[in-house]
Amino acid sequence: MAQNNPQSIKEKSSEDKSYVLMDVSYINDAVFMGRRDSIAAPYLYPSIGYYDKSGFFADASVSYLTGSEENRVDLFLITVGYIVDTKKWRGGISGTGYFYNEDSYNVLSEVVGDFTGILSYDLKAFELSISASSYFSNSSADIFVGFMVDRTFYAAENKLLIDPRISLYAGSQYFYEEYYSTSRLGNRKGEGKGSGSSEPTMVTSVEITEASEFNFLAVELSLPLQYYHNSFIFSVTPVLAIPQSSATITSEDAVISENLESVFYFSAGISYWFNTKKND
């Protein structure tokens, strides 16, 4: 729901105050449902968000591709949503608009928007969360569901937050089919590092047999770490993504059975937050 520092937002939302959260983060690769491009897509992404004590929030970010041969703004994101927080239950809904650079080789580069809902329940020993999302592209929409288990620990006088988490995801793969049609199999959209030549090679037809099927897609093991100092939040999140359900890719020239491999990636960032009103 909240692209940057979701755990920070969860902690701050319980304070019943309106605040602004500014963040600058880095991620070493763009990974979604365990899927990624054959070429790493590292991003530096500043963002700013407003979180009202009523539960409404809005966030905007820009992702700058920092590859050694490609340096460009690759993506703008705008998210609005609503968070509800009680003693035991926590949940919310959000909608996000995606504005990709036409040359992007991000695995989600054909997605134009998503609508997401999440619901969590605190069992004290751990927290259970379920999520449901619909991702929209230029053709068909994907449906995803997620199941997450996490446990939050505190150290260093409650300044250090440790949140080990396991997440399971299932859904369709239309997004992946469109990505293969535009950014894989030699069909790069522009002259970037991934194109291999100054002219893109057009693949007229690419199909993924499992695109319409609802399959188990990924397991993610992550360990978000956050340190709070005054109004600053320093965060690091290592993630091991284990993709499931290999795709069968059919083009005019060949039928390829995908060989999925686990991928480790991480993000790190610095955030600054402040209340909008002293008496809010």
Short mmCIF file of C-alpha atoms in Angstrom, two decimals:
data_model
loop_
_atom_site.label_atom_id
_atom_site.label_comp_id
_atom_site.label_asym_id
_atom_site.label_seq_id
_atom_site.Cartn_x
_atom_site.Cartn_y
_atom_site.Cartn_z
CA MET A 1 0.00 0.00 0.00
CA ALA A 2 2.59 2.49 1.07
CA GLN A 3 5.58 2.18 -1.21
CA ASN A 4 8.20 3.47 1.20
CA ASN A 5 8.60 2.40 4.83
CA PRO A 6 5.21 0.73 5.35
CA GLN A 7 6.21 -0.26 8.88
CA SER A 8 7.04 3.40 9.68
CA ILE A 9 3.64 4.43 8.40
CA LYS A 10 1.99 1.74 10.51
CA GLU A 11 3.78 3.00 13.62
CA LYS A 12 3.07 6.66 12.95
CA SER A 13 -0.58 6.06 12.03
CA SER A 14 -1.23 4.80 15.56
CA GLU A 15 -0.28 8.20 17.01
CA ASP A 16 -3.50 9.87 15.83
CA LYS A 17 -1.67 12.82 14.28
CA SER A 18 -1.40 14.17 10.75
CA TYR A 19 2.13 14.16 9.38
CA VAL A 20 4.29 14.48 6.28
CA LEU A 21 6.83 11.76 5.49
CA MET A 22 9.73 12.53 3.13
CA ASP A 23 11.99 9.70 2.02
CA VAL A 24 14.99 8.96 -0.19
CA SER A 25 15.59 5.26 -0.81
CA TYR A 26 17.67 3.00 -3.02
CA ILE A 27 16.79 -0.47 -4.31
CA ASN A 28 19.39 -2.54 -6.15
CA ASP A 29 16.92 -4.26 -8.51
CA ALA A 30 13.25 -4.14 -9.53
CA VAL A 31 11.67 -7.46 -8.52
CA PHE A 32 7.95 -8.27 -8.60
CA MET A 33 6.45 -11.64 -7.67
CA GLY A 34 9.97 -13.05 -7.90
CA ARG A 35 10.23 -11.89 -11.53
CA ARG A 36 12.89 -9.52 -12.83
CA ASP A 37 14.60 -8.51 -16.05
CA SER A 38 17.85 -10.20 -17.07
CA ILE A 39 19.46 -6.77 -16.60
CA ALA A 40 19.37 -5.27 -13.11
CA ALA A 41 17.21 -2.16 -12.67
CA PRO A 42 18.60 -0.26 -9.63
CA TYR A 43 16.56 2.76 -8.57
CA LEU A 44 17.09 5.82 -6.44
CA TYR A 45 13.62 7.02 -5.50
CA PRO A 46 12.72 10.11 -3.46
CA SER A 47 9.12 10.39 -2.29
CA ILE A 48 6.87 12.61 -0.23
CA GLY A 49 3.58 11.68 1.39
CA TYR A 50 0.88 13.24 3.51
CA TYR A 51 -0.84 11.08 6.12
CA ASP A 52 -3.93 12.57 7.74
CA LYS A 53 -5.09 11.48 11.19
CA SER A 54 -8.44 10.59 9.61
CA GLY A 55 -6.68 7.75 7.77
CA PHE A 56 -6.41 9.37 4.34
CA PHE A 57 -2.97 9.46 2.73
CA ALA A 58 -1.39 10.53 -0.54
CA ASP A 59 2.12 9.76 -1.75
CA ALA A 60 4.16 10.69 -4.83
CA SER A 61 7.55 9.36 -5.88
CA VAL A 62 9.96 9.36 -8.78
CA SER A 63 12.28 6.45 -9.59
CA TYR A 64 15.64 7.30 -11.15
CA LEU A 65 17.40 4.44 -12.93
CA THR A 66 21.04 4.41 -11.83
CA GLY A 67 22.52 1.78 -14.18
CA SER A 68 26.10 2.43 -15.24
CA GLU A 69 25.09 3.01 -18.88
CA GLU A 70 21.56 4.30 -18.32
CA ASN A 71 20.71 7.22 -16.09
CA ARG A 72 17.17 8.47 -16.45
CA VAL A 73 13.86 9.01 -14.71
CA ASP A 74 12.18 5.65 -15.28
CA LEU A 75 8.95 5.90 -13.30
CA PHE A 76 6.55 8.29 -11.57
CA LEU A 77 4.13 6.91 -8.97
CA ILE A 78 1.10 8.59 -7.41
CA THR A 79 -0.79 6.78 -4.63
CA VAL A 80 -3.88 7.71 -2.63
CA GLY A 81 -5.59 5.61 -0.01
CA TYR A 82 -7.15 5.21 3.38
CA ILE A 83 -5.85 3.45 6.51
CA VAL A 84 -7.96 2.15 9.40
CA ASP A 85 -6.21 1.26 12.66
CA THR A 86 -7.76 -0.29 15.80
CA LYS A 87 -6.25 -2.12 18.75
CA LYS A 88 -6.28 -5.51 17.02
CA TRP A 89 -7.25 -4.83 13.42
CA ARG A 90 -5.48 -2.74 10.83
CA GLY A 91 -6.31 -2.33 7.18
CA GLY A 92 -6.71 -0.04 4.24
CA ILE A 93 -7.20 0.47 0.54
CA SER A 94 -5.10 2.32 -2.00
CA GLY A 95 -4.91 3.15 -5.70
CA THR A 96 -1.68 3.85 -7.59
CA GLY A 97 -0.98 5.33 -11.00
CA TYR A 98 2.20 4.22 -12.83
CA PHE A 99 3.92 6.45 -15.40
CA TYR A 100 6.85 4.59 -16.95
CA ASN A 101 9.49 5.88 -19.33
CA GLU A 102 8.78 4.44 -22.79
CA ASP A 103 12.19 2.72 -22.75
CA SER A 104 11.74 1.08 -19.35
CA TYR A 105 12.61 -2.61 -19.08
CA ASN A 106 11.10 -2.92 -15.59
CA VAL A 107 9.09 -6.15 -15.28
CA LEU A 108 6.03 -3.96 -14.51
CA SER A 109 6.68 -1.45 -17.28
CA GLU A 110 3.33 -2.13 -19.02
CA VAL A 111 1.26 -1.62 -15.86
CA VAL A 112 -0.66 1.68 -15.67
CA GLY A 113 -2.34 1.35 -12.28
CA ASP A 114 -3.32 -0.86 -9.38
CA PHE A 115 -5.96 -1.07 -6.70
CA THR A 116 -4.97 -2.78 -3.44
CA GLY A 117 -6.59 -3.74 -0.16
CA ILE A 118 -4.94 -5.15 2.96
CA LEU A 119 -6.24 -6.41 6.31
CA SER A 120 -4.10 -7.34 9.34
CA TYR A 121 -4.86 -8.87 12.71
CA ASP A 122 -2.53 -8.70 15.72
CA LEU A 123 -2.27 -12.03 17.57
CA LYS A 124 0.40 -10.63 19.94
CA ALA A 125 2.77 -13.49 19.14
CA PHE A 126 2.71 -12.41 15.47
CA GLU A 127 0.59 -10.46 13.00
CA LEU A 128 -1.35 -12.04 10.14
CA SER A 129 -2.12 -10.05 6.99
CA ILE A 130 -4.00 -10.78 3.80
CA SER A 131 -3.96 -8.60 0.71
CA ALA A 132 -5.75 -8.47 -2.62
CA SER A 133 -4.69 -6.43 -5.64
CA SER A 134 -5.71 -5.79 -9.20
CA TYR A 135 -3.01 -4.52 -11.57
CA PHE A 136 -4.13 -2.93 -14.81
CA SER A 137 -2.19 -2.87 -18.08
CA ASN A 138 -3.09 -2.00 -21.64
CA SER A 139 -4.83 -5.35 -22.19
CA SER A 140 -5.96 -7.59 -19.33
CA ALA A 141 -5.95 -7.02 -15.57
CA ASP A 142 -4.08 -9.24 -13.13
CA ILE A 143 -5.48 -10.35 -9.79
CA PHE A 144 -3.11 -11.09 -6.89
CA VAL A 145 -3.61 -12.25 -3.32
CA GLY A 146 -1.01 -12.29 -0.58
CA PHE A 147 -0.66 -13.88 2.82
CA MET A 148 1.91 -12.45 5.26
CA VAL A 149 3.13 -13.38 8.73
CA ASP A 150 5.41 -11.04 10.67
CA ARG A 151 6.54 -10.30 14.19
CA THR A 152 7.85 -6.91 15.33
CA PHE A 153 10.68 -6.70 17.87
CA TYR A 154 12.08 -3.57 19.49
CA ALA A 155 15.56 -2.87 20.81
CA ALA A 156 17.81 0.04 21.78
CA GLU A 157 15.14 1.66 23.97
CA ASN A 158 12.48 1.06 21.29
CA LYS A 159 14.46 3.03 18.71
CA LEU A 160 15.34 -0.05 16.66
CA LEU A 161 12.51 -1.94 14.95
CA ILE A 162 13.08 -5.46 13.62
CA ASP A 163 10.26 -7.04 11.64
CA PRO A 164 11.02 -10.53 10.21
CA ARG A 165 8.38 -11.49 7.66
CA ILE A 166 7.34 -14.30 5.34
CA SER A 167 5.00 -13.54 2.44
CA LEU A 168 3.23 -15.83 -0.02
CA TYR A 169 1.74 -14.54 -3.29
CA ALA A 170 -0.53 -16.01 -5.95
CA GLY A 171 -2.13 -14.58 -9.08
CA SER A 172 -2.22 -14.35 -12.86
CA GLN A 173 0.61 -13.30 -15.18
CA TYR A 174 -0.75 -10.95 -17.85
CA PHE A 175 1.76 -8.33 -16.69
CA TYR A 176 4.55 -10.81 -17.40
CA GLU A 177 3.22 -11.65 -20.85
CA GLU A 178 3.15 -7.97 -21.81
CA TYR A 179 6.63 -7.46 -20.38
CA TYR A 180 7.96 -10.33 -22.53
CA SER A 181 6.21 -8.82 -25.57
CA THR A 182 7.98 -5.47 -25.13
CA SER A 183 11.17 -5.91 -23.10
CA ARG A 184 12.45 -9.47 -23.41
CA LEU A 185 13.38 -11.94 -26.16
CA GLY A 186 15.30 -9.23 -28.04
CA ASN A 187 12.26 -6.96 -28.21
CA ARG A 188 13.69 -4.00 -26.26
CA LYS A 189 11.67 -0.82 -26.62
CA GLY A 190 14.51 1.65 -26.98
CA GLU A 191 18.24 2.11 -27.26
CA GLY A 192 19.07 1.52 -23.60
CA LYS A 193 21.50 -0.89 -22.05
CA GLY A 194 19.11 -3.76 -22.53
CA SER A 195 18.55 -3.34 -26.25
CA GLY A 196 21.82 -4.79 -27.46
CA SER A 197 21.74 -2.56 -30.57
CA SER A 198 20.62 0.86 -31.68
CA GLU A 199 17.45 -0.56 -33.26
CA PRO A 200 14.95 -2.70 -31.33
CA THR A 201 14.11 -6.10 -32.76
CA MET A 202 10.35 -6.47 -32.91
CA VAL A 203 8.76 -9.72 -31.80
CA THR A 204 5.30 -9.75 -33.31
CA SER A 205 3.73 -12.34 -30.99
CA VAL A 206 4.61 -13.57 -27.51
CA GLU A 207 2.26 -15.63 -25.34
CA ILE A 208 2.55 -17.10 -21.87
CA THR A 209 0.45 -20.23 -21.52
CA GLU A 210 -0.17 -19.64 -17.80
CA ALA A 211 -0.98 -15.91 -18.09
CA SER A 212 -4.69 -16.36 -17.36
CA GLU A 213 -4.21 -19.04 -14.69
CA PHE A 214 -4.27 -18.28 -10.97
CA ASN A 215 -1.05 -19.84 -9.70
CA PHE A 216 1.26 -19.71 -6.69
CA LEU A 217 3.86 -17.13 -7.81
CA ALA A 218 6.36 -16.37 -5.07
CA VAL A 219 7.61 -16.76 -1.52
CA GLU A 220 9.44 -13.81 0.01
CA LEU A 221 11.56 -13.84 3.17
CA SER A 222 12.39 -10.33 4.35
CA LEU A 223 13.88 -8.62 7.40
CA PRO A 224 12.94 -4.92 7.57
CA LEU A 225 15.17 -3.00 9.99
CA GLN A 226 14.39 0.58 11.04
CA TYR A 227 16.12 2.91 13.44
CA TYR A 228 14.29 5.98 14.76
CA HIS A 229 16.25 9.06 15.79
CA ASN A 230 14.20 12.15 16.56
CA SER A 231 12.30 12.80 13.31
CA PHE A 232 14.56 10.61 11.17
CA ILE A 233 14.04 6.99 10.23
CA PHE A 234 16.90 4.92 8.81
CA SER A 235 15.81 1.70 7.12
CA VAL A 236 17.32 -1.36 5.46
CA THR A 237 15.30 -4.28 4.08
CA PRO A 238 17.00 -7.41 2.69
CA VAL A 239 14.67 -9.73 0.73
CA LEU A 240 15.01 -13.24 -0.63
CA ALA A 241 12.41 -13.84 -3.35
CA ILE A 242 11.75 -17.45 -4.36
CA PRO A 243 9.63 -17.49 -7.55
CA GLN A 244 7.20 -20.32 -8.25
CA SER A 245 5.24 -21.61 -11.28
CA SER A 246 7.58 -21.29 -14.23
CA ALA A 247 6.03 -19.81 -17.35
CA THR A 248 5.90 -21.34 -20.82
CA ILE A 249 6.76 -18.58 -23.31
CA THR A 250 5.71 -19.07 -26.93
CA SER A 251 6.97 -16.84 -29.73
CA GLU A 252 7.04 -17.20 -33.51
CA ASP A 253 10.47 -18.81 -33.29
CA ALA A 254 10.44 -21.01 -30.21
CA VAL A 255 8.71 -22.39 -27.14
CA ILE A 256 10.69 -21.66 -23.99
CA SER A 257 10.18 -23.22 -20.57
CA GLU A 258 11.30 -20.57 -18.13
CA ASN A 259 14.06 -21.41 -15.64
CA LEU A 260 13.21 -19.44 -12.50
CA GLU A 261 15.90 -18.73 -9.92
CA SER A 262 15.75 -17.24 -6.44
CA VAL A 263 16.89 -13.65 -6.23
CA PHE A 264 18.26 -11.62 -3.33
CA TYR A 265 17.72 -7.88 -3.36
CA PHE A 266 17.64 -5.06 -0.84
CA SER A 267 16.48 -1.52 -0.25
CA ALA A 268 17.84 1.17 2.05
CA GLY A 269 16.59 4.65 2.83
CA ILE A 270 16.41 7.71 5.04
CA SER A 271 13.09 9.29 5.98
CA TYR A 272 12.14 12.48 7.76
CA TRP A 273 8.68 13.09 9.20
CA PHE A 274 6.99 16.01 10.91
CA ASN A 275 3.52 16.70 12.25
CA THR A 276 1.54 19.21 10.22
CA LYS A 277 0.10 20.96 13.27
CA LYS A 278 1.51 21.26 16.76
CA ASN A 279 -1.89 20.59 18.34
CA ASP A 280 -3.14 18.13 15.70
#
